[in-house]
């Protein structure tokens, strides 16, 4: 096909389109249109995609494509069937070639080309649903272009490149219930096909798959299943796509097919972040996630923290028995917890986990004591959040206040004093007055992994008294709260969760200092004083 620039190519494609639609005798012009889809010029490809969308969209609406199991093209052309049948079979093969090329264009470097190809494919999905290319098995049978749609989802989940931008465009189609339902089923099949067919799956594929899966959100009620992309004259209760229960099953199967594989740590974190809000509430059987969550906890670090959130939901809302839950949470408390990226999330969850007044006193005392011990080496921005957190635990559980009011215990306050350093070989203290305590006298065992065996209830919160001598005045003030009777209402730690050292520094700079104290009745003027002053008479700055 001769073309003179992009405008000439567009006009040439328009003429070919009109010719094919006007007469079956011009059907061979379809080859010229499909040839432009193979062009290397971006604008020509876009024009060809639009032309193919109009051409085959019209043929679908006019029902000029073969309906039923597509036979081989050579067999039909060599046979004695009628001209109409041969034409429809031949054009159906051209339509199939067009769809295959459009799926390939989903990997084109140009986003405009990918976006147009996706739009054309989904238009074909809609038209095929309205004008099916397969015969119904019985009257009222639900028909949907499964194969075409699977190829679209397969192109979106390609392991060859990042599809996040294209998936964001596809997200708007997920608002339709039929598209969402078939996306879940197609995604499960694609993950199974790609992950089980390769010895090593690229991280790009897992990222693409997570982006698509996380975009699926189910309605809360059965009445929410009413929006369909493929228009139907009427909906039948016999169709699975019309029932929320079936959507939940497809949703569960989709996530199980994804989570049963060994995911990269970066993807695992993303899954755990949305687990409690976007995944567990929509599963038909939320308890099946216990294996994934326990495996995630064994990884350690921030992933363990995020996994415990999902475990807590299963315990509280789905009656899951998990006796080691608080023991594992206790094990996450180490000095690094004040410096990790998920510090705010950790303490928000820990506050939630320890909110029940039915928790045994020994357990709360162990958490309180562990936090107090870690607070000795924590930065000020963490202390301003941890100290109110500890006080809130004492407010919720009065039985733990013995940690504060224990004047004659093994960790008695009498052992805690200000005096000369007892270490004769200490080269740092000498005459300095230091705070000292014989730590061996504290019955609390910080190395014990089981909070029930830590002997925290036999100890005392001497660490808070030590922090009353902290160099930062706000920390000292927060630690001094235990010197008075604790107020009944708890102190909200939400504003303190995201507190940073920079914010503390800015707050200190913004504080107004005391007003200037007058030192003379007559204020001084100039660097050397007034003119009649003795200094000004004998000295000059010039």
PDB file of N, CA, C and O in Angstrom, residues 153 156-158 161-172 174 183 187 191 203-217 251 254-255 258 263 266-268 270-271 274 278-279:
ATOM      1  N   UNK A 153      -5.306 -10.920  29.337  1.00  0.00           N
ATOM      2  CA  UNK A 153      -4.729 -10.964  30.691  1.00  0.00           C
ATOM      3  C   UNK A 153      -3.303 -11.496  30.645  1.00  0.00           C
ATOM      4  O   UNK A 153      -2.418 -11.006  31.352  1.00  0.00           O
ATOM      5  N   UNK A 156      -1.086  -8.715  29.716  1.00  0.00           N
ATOM      6  CA  UNK A 156      -0.907  -7.757  30.815  1.00  0.00           C
ATOM      7  C   UNK A 156       0.057  -8.286  31.866  1.00  0.00           C
ATOM      8  O   UNK A 156       0.737  -7.505  32.537  1.00  0.00           O
ATOM      9  N   UNK A 157       0.115  -9.608  32.028  1.00  0.00           N
ATOM     10  CA  UNK A 157       0.988 -10.207  33.040  1.00  0.00           C
ATOM     11  C   UNK A 157       2.277 -10.746  32.444  1.00  0.00           C
ATOM     12  O   UNK A 157       2.883 -11.668  32.988  1.00  0.00           O
ATOM     13  N   UNK A 158       2.706 -10.155  31.375  1.00  0.00           N
ATOM     14  CA  UNK A 158       3.915 -10.631  30.709  1.00  0.00           C
ATOM     15  C   UNK A 158       5.130 -10.527  31.630  1.00  0.00           C
ATOM     16  O   UNK A 158       5.307  -9.522  32.320  1.00  0.00           O
ATOM     17  N   UNK A 161       8.319  -7.428  30.740  1.00  0.00           N
ATOM     18  CA  UNK A 161       8.462  -5.997  30.999  1.00  0.00           C
ATOM     19  C   UNK A 161       7.441  -5.503  32.013  1.00  0.00           C
ATOM     20  O   UNK A 161       6.470  -6.191  32.350  1.00  0.00           O
ATOM     21  N   UNK A 162       7.681  -4.307  32.504  1.00  0.00           N
ATOM     22  CA  UNK A 162       6.799  -3.692  33.490  1.00  0.00           C
ATOM     23  C   UNK A 162       5.502  -3.242  32.815  1.00  0.00           C
ATOM     24  O   UNK A 162       5.523  -2.482  31.854  1.00  0.00           O
ATOM     25  N   UNK A 163       4.364  -3.689  33.337  1.00  0.00           N
ATOM     26  CA  UNK A 163       3.060  -3.345  32.774  1.00  0.00           C
ATOM     27  C   UNK A 163       2.227  -2.507  33.747  1.00  0.00           C
ATOM     28  O   UNK A 163       1.012  -2.420  33.615  1.00  0.00           O
ATOM     29  N   UNK A 164       2.868  -1.908  34.738  1.00  0.00           N
ATOM     30  CA  UNK A 164       2.120  -1.204  35.782  1.00  0.00           C
ATOM     31  C   UNK A 164       1.278  -0.060  35.224  1.00  0.00           C
ATOM     32  O   UNK A 164       0.131   0.144  35.639  1.00  0.00           O
ATOM     33  N   UNK A 165       1.828   0.684  34.256  1.00  0.00           N
ATOM     34  CA  UNK A 165       1.081   1.811  33.695  1.00  0.00           C
ATOM     35  C   UNK A 165      -0.114   1.319  32.887  1.00  0.00           C
ATOM     36  O   UNK A 165      -1.219   1.885  32.971  1.00  0.00           O
ATOM     37  N   UNK A 166       0.078   0.256  32.129  1.00  0.00           N
ATOM     38  CA  UNK A 166      -1.027  -0.291  31.341  1.00  0.00           C
ATOM     39  C   UNK A 166      -2.073  -0.926  32.258  1.00  0.00           C
ATOM     40  O   UNK A 166      -3.281  -0.836  31.995  1.00  0.00           O
ATOM     41  N   UNK A 167      -1.632  -1.551  33.335  1.00  0.00           N
ATOM     42  CA  UNK A 167      -2.563  -2.143  34.293  1.00  0.00           C
ATOM     43  C   UNK A 167      -3.396  -1.079  34.991  1.00  0.00           C
ATOM     44  O   UNK A 167      -4.544  -1.323  35.362  1.00  0.00           O
ATOM     45  N   UNK A 168      -2.826   0.096  35.177  1.00  0.00           N
ATOM     46  CA  UNK A 168      -3.619   1.191  35.757  1.00  0.00           C
ATOM     47  C   UNK A 168      -4.745   1.608  34.824  1.00  0.00           C
ATOM     48  O   UNK A 168      -5.818   2.039  35.278  1.00  0.00           O
ATOM     49  N   UNK A 169      -4.526   1.479  33.519  1.00  0.00           N
ATOM     50  CA  UNK A 169      -5.598   1.751  32.565  1.00  0.00           C
ATOM     51  C   UNK A 169      -6.646   0.630  32.592  1.00  0.00           C
ATOM     52  O   UNK A 169      -7.839   0.880  32.449  1.00  0.00           O
ATOM     53  N   UNK A 170      -6.180  -0.591  32.784  1.00  0.00           N
ATOM     54  CA  UNK A 170      -7.103  -1.730  32.826  1.00  0.00           C
ATOM     55  C   UNK A 170      -7.950  -1.721  34.086  1.00  0.00           C
ATOM     56  O   UNK A 170      -9.045  -2.305  34.117  1.00  0.00           O
ATOM     57  N   UNK A 171      -7.486  -1.054  35.131  1.00  0.00           N
ATOM     58  CA  UNK A 171      -8.202  -1.039  36.410  1.00  0.00           C
ATOM     59  C   UNK A 171      -9.636  -0.535  36.264  1.00  0.00           C
ATOM     60  O   UNK A 171     -10.547  -1.010  36.955  1.00  0.00           O
ATOM     61  N   UNK A 172      -9.864   0.432  35.374  1.00  0.00           N
ATOM     62  CA  UNK A 172     -11.208   0.983  35.234  1.00  0.00           C
ATOM     63  C   UNK A 172     -12.197  -0.057  34.703  1.00  0.00           C
ATOM     64  O   UNK A 172     -13.392   0.026  34.992  1.00  0.00           O
ATOM     65  N   UNK A 174     -12.212  -3.114  35.645  1.00  0.00           N
ATOM     66  CA  UNK A 174     -12.511  -4.015  36.750  1.00  0.00           C
ATOM     67  C   UNK A 174     -13.727  -3.575  37.549  1.00  0.00           C
ATOM     68  O   UNK A 174     -14.191  -4.300  38.429  1.00  0.00           O
ATOM     69  N   UNK A 183     -11.411 -11.856  35.003  1.00  0.00           N
ATOM     70  CA  UNK A 183     -10.018 -11.477  35.259  1.00  0.00           C
ATOM     71  C   UNK A 183      -9.431 -12.352  36.352  1.00  0.00           C
ATOM     72  O   UNK A 183      -8.280 -12.813  36.253  1.00  0.00           O
ATOM     73  N   UNK A 187      -6.373 -14.696  35.575  1.00  0.00           N
ATOM     74  CA  UNK A 187      -5.122 -14.423  36.287  1.00  0.00           C
ATOM     75  C   UNK A 187      -4.611 -15.678  36.987  1.00  0.00           C
ATOM     76  O   UNK A 187      -3.405 -15.956  36.997  1.00  0.00           O
ATOM     77  N   UNK A 191      -0.948 -17.257  36.123  1.00  0.00           N
ATOM     78  CA  UNK A 191       0.078 -17.458  37.152  1.00  0.00           C
ATOM     79  C   UNK A 191       0.493 -18.926  37.201  1.00  0.00           C
ATOM     80  O   UNK A 191       1.688 -19.246  37.295  1.00  0.00           O
ATOM     81  N   UNK A 203      11.242 -11.306  38.492  1.00  0.00           N
ATOM     82  CA  UNK A 203      10.557 -10.459  39.473  1.00  0.00           C
ATOM     83  C   UNK A 203       9.513  -9.579  38.790  1.00  0.00           C
ATOM     84  O   UNK A 203       8.481  -9.246  39.377  1.00  0.00           O
ATOM     85  N   UNK A 204       9.770  -9.222  37.539  1.00  0.00           N
ATOM     86  CA  UNK A 204       8.833  -8.378  36.798  1.00  0.00           C
ATOM     87  C   UNK A 204       7.459  -9.026  36.717  1.00  0.00           C
ATOM     88  O   UNK A 204       6.433  -8.344  36.854  1.00  0.00           O
ATOM     89  N   UNK A 205       7.425 -10.332  36.512  1.00  0.00           N
ATOM     90  CA  UNK A 205       6.136 -11.017  36.425  1.00  0.00           C
ATOM     91  C   UNK A 205       5.396 -10.936  37.749  1.00  0.00           C
ATOM     92  O   UNK A 205       4.188 -10.668  37.789  1.00  0.00           O
ATOM     93  N   UNK A 206       6.104 -11.170  38.854  1.00  0.00           N
ATOM     94  CA  UNK A 206       5.439 -11.118  40.162  1.00  0.00           C
ATOM     95  C   UNK A 206       4.929  -9.721  40.453  1.00  0.00           C
ATOM     96  O   UNK A 206       3.846  -9.559  41.046  1.00  0.00           O
ATOM     97  N   UNK A 207       5.680  -8.712  40.064  1.00  0.00           N
ATOM     98  CA  UNK A 207       5.216  -7.335  40.272  1.00  0.00           C
ATOM     99  C   UNK A 207       3.977  -7.045  39.433  1.00  0.00           C
ATOM    100  O   UNK A 207       3.020  -6.407  39.915  1.00  0.00           O
ATOM    101  N   UNK A 208       3.979  -7.480  38.178  1.00  0.00           N
ATOM    102  CA  UNK A 208       2.801  -7.284  37.327  1.00  0.00           C
ATOM    103  C   UNK A 208       1.591  -8.016  37.892  1.00  0.00           C
ATOM    104  O   UNK A 208       0.477  -7.480  37.919  1.00  0.00           O
ATOM    105  N   UNK A 209       1.816  -9.250  38.336  1.00  0.00           N
ATOM    106  CA  UNK A 209       0.712 -10.042  38.878  1.00  0.00           C
ATOM    107  C   UNK A 209       0.147  -9.405  40.137  1.00  0.00           C
ATOM    108  O   UNK A 209      -1.077  -9.319  40.307  1.00  0.00           O
ATOM    109  N   UNK A 210       1.032  -8.922  41.011  1.00  0.00           N
ATOM    110  CA  UNK A 210       0.533  -8.281  42.239  1.00  0.00           C
ATOM    111  C   UNK A 210      -0.241  -7.009  41.914  1.00  0.00           C
ATOM    112  O   UNK A 210      -1.269  -6.721  42.541  1.00  0.00           O
ATOM    113  N   UNK A 211       0.248  -6.240  40.950  1.00  0.00           N
ATOM    114  CA  UNK A 211      -0.455  -5.013  40.575  1.00  0.00           C
ATOM    115  C   UNK A 211      -1.873  -5.316  40.109  1.00  0.00           C
ATOM    116  O   UNK A 211      -2.827  -4.602  40.467  1.00  0.00           O
ATOM    117  N   UNK A 212      -2.029  -6.376  39.328  1.00  0.00           N
ATOM    118  CA  UNK A 212      -3.365  -6.735  38.849  1.00  0.00           C
ATOM    119  C   UNK A 212      -4.225  -7.309  39.973  1.00  0.00           C
ATOM    120  O   UNK A 212      -5.383  -6.889  40.154  1.00  0.00           O
ATOM    121  N   UNK A 213      -3.677  -8.235  40.735  1.00  0.00           N
ATOM    122  CA  UNK A 213      -4.461  -8.872  41.792  1.00  0.00           C
ATOM    123  C   UNK A 213      -4.895  -7.877  42.859  1.00  0.00           C
ATOM    124  O   UNK A 213      -6.019  -7.941  43.370  1.00  0.00           O
ATOM    125  N   UNK A 214      -4.016  -6.960  43.218  1.00  0.00           N
ATOM    126  CA  UNK A 214      -4.356  -5.984  44.260  1.00  0.00           C
ATOM    127  C   UNK A 214      -5.390  -4.978  43.789  1.00  0.00           C
ATOM    128  O   UNK A 214      -5.999  -4.282  44.602  1.00  0.00           O
ATOM    129  N   UNK A 215      -5.594  -4.875  42.468  1.00  0.00           N
ATOM    130  CA  UNK A 215      -6.598  -3.937  41.947  1.00  0.00           C
ATOM    131  C   UNK A 215      -8.001  -4.519  42.001  1.00  0.00           C
ATOM    132  O   UNK A 215      -8.977  -3.794  41.800  1.00  0.00           O
ATOM    133  N   UNK A 216      -8.114  -5.818  42.278  1.00  0.00           N
ATOM    134  CA  UNK A 216      -9.435  -6.470  42.322  1.00  0.00           C
ATOM    135  C   UNK A 216     -10.066  -6.240  43.688  1.00  0.00           C
ATOM    136  O   UNK A 216      -9.487  -6.585  44.717  1.00  0.00           O
ATOM    137  N   UNK A 217     -11.231  -5.643  43.687  1.00  0.00           N
ATOM    138  CA  UNK A 217     -11.962  -5.385  44.927  1.00  0.00           C
ATOM    139  C   UNK A 217     -13.403  -5.843  44.743  1.00  0.00           C
ATOM    140  O   UNK A 217     -14.084  -5.423  43.804  1.00  0.00           O
ATOM    141  N   UNK A 251     -11.967 -15.205  43.700  1.00  0.00           N
ATOM    142  CA  UNK A 251     -11.000 -14.334  44.376  1.00  0.00           C
ATOM    143  C   UNK A 251     -10.038 -15.165  45.216  1.00  0.00           C
ATOM    144  O   UNK A 251      -8.815 -14.950  45.202  1.00  0.00           O
ATOM    145  N   UNK A 254      -7.692 -17.195  42.990  1.00  0.00           N
ATOM    146  CA  UNK A 254      -6.698 -16.315  42.379  1.00  0.00           C
ATOM    147  C   UNK A 254      -5.536 -16.061  43.335  1.00  0.00           C
ATOM    148  O   UNK A 254      -4.356 -16.201  42.967  1.00  0.00           O
ATOM    149  N   UNK A 255      -5.855 -15.694  44.575  1.00  0.00           N
ATOM    150  CA  UNK A 255      -4.789 -15.379  45.533  1.00  0.00           C
ATOM    151  C   UNK A 255      -4.028 -16.635  45.955  1.00  0.00           C
ATOM    152  O   UNK A 255      -2.813 -16.594  46.173  1.00  0.00           O
ATOM    153  N   UNK A 258      -1.434 -17.526  43.516  1.00  0.00           N
ATOM    154  CA  UNK A 258      -0.324 -16.576  43.559  1.00  0.00           C
ATOM    155  C   UNK A 258       0.560 -16.808  44.780  1.00  0.00           C
ATOM    156  O   UNK A 258       1.793 -16.841  44.683  1.00  0.00           O
ATOM    157  N   UNK A 263       7.608 -16.142  46.651  1.00  0.00           N
ATOM    158  CA  UNK A 263       7.595 -14.779  46.127  1.00  0.00           C
ATOM    159  C   UNK A 263       8.852 -14.028  46.545  1.00  0.00           C
ATOM    160  O   UNK A 263       9.434 -14.298  47.604  1.00  0.00           O
ATOM    161  N   UNK A 266      10.253  -8.351  48.288  1.00  0.00           N
ATOM    162  CA  UNK A 266       9.597  -7.071  48.037  1.00  0.00           C
ATOM    163  C   UNK A 266       8.111  -7.261  47.747  1.00  0.00           C
ATOM    164  O   UNK A 266       7.270  -6.487  48.209  1.00  0.00           O
ATOM    165  N   UNK A 267       7.772  -8.310  46.993  1.00  0.00           N
ATOM    166  CA  UNK A 267       6.368  -8.592  46.685  1.00  0.00           C
ATOM    167  C   UNK A 267       5.664  -9.129  47.915  1.00  0.00           C
ATOM    168  O   UNK A 267       4.494  -8.796  48.178  1.00  0.00           O
ATOM    169  N   UNK A 268       6.358  -9.953  48.693  1.00  0.00           N
ATOM    170  CA  UNK A 268       5.772 -10.497  49.916  1.00  0.00           C
ATOM    171  C   UNK A 268       5.372  -9.380  50.876  1.00  0.00           C
ATOM    172  O   UNK A 268       4.302  -9.425  51.493  1.00  0.00           O
ATOM    173  N   UNK A 270       4.508  -6.318  50.041  1.00  0.00           N
ATOM    174  CA  UNK A 270       3.337  -5.650  49.487  1.00  0.00           C
ATOM    175  C   UNK A 270       2.059  -6.429  49.776  1.00  0.00           C
ATOM    176  O   UNK A 270       1.016  -5.845  50.088  1.00  0.00           O
ATOM    177  N   UNK A 271       2.151  -7.753  49.665  1.00  0.00           N
ATOM    178  CA  UNK A 271       0.977  -8.586  49.930  1.00  0.00           C
ATOM    179  C   UNK A 271       0.553  -8.463  51.391  1.00  0.00           C
ATOM    180  O   UNK A 271      -0.629  -8.304  51.703  1.00  0.00           O
ATOM    181  N   UNK A 274      -1.429  -5.273  52.471  1.00  0.00           N
ATOM    182  CA  UNK A 274      -2.849  -5.171  52.120  1.00  0.00           C
ATOM    183  C   UNK A 274      -3.642  -6.388  52.586  1.00  0.00           C
ATOM    184  O   UNK A 274      -4.853  -6.454  52.356  1.00  0.00           O
ATOM    185  N   UNK A 278      -7.603  -5.782  52.272  1.00  0.00           N
ATOM    186  CA  UNK A 278      -8.029  -6.020  50.891  1.00  0.00           C
ATOM    187  C   UNK A 278      -8.146  -7.484  50.510  1.00  0.00           C
ATOM    188  O   UNK A 278      -8.722  -7.792  49.465  1.00  0.00           O
ATOM    189  N   UNK A 279      -7.613  -8.394  51.323  1.00  0.00           N
ATOM    190  CA  UNK A 279      -7.638  -9.808  50.948  1.00  0.00           C
ATOM    191  C   UNK A 279      -8.510 -10.626  51.903  1.00  0.00           C
ATOM    192  O   UNK A 279      -9.492 -11.245  51.482  1.00  0.00           O
TER     193      UNK A 279
END
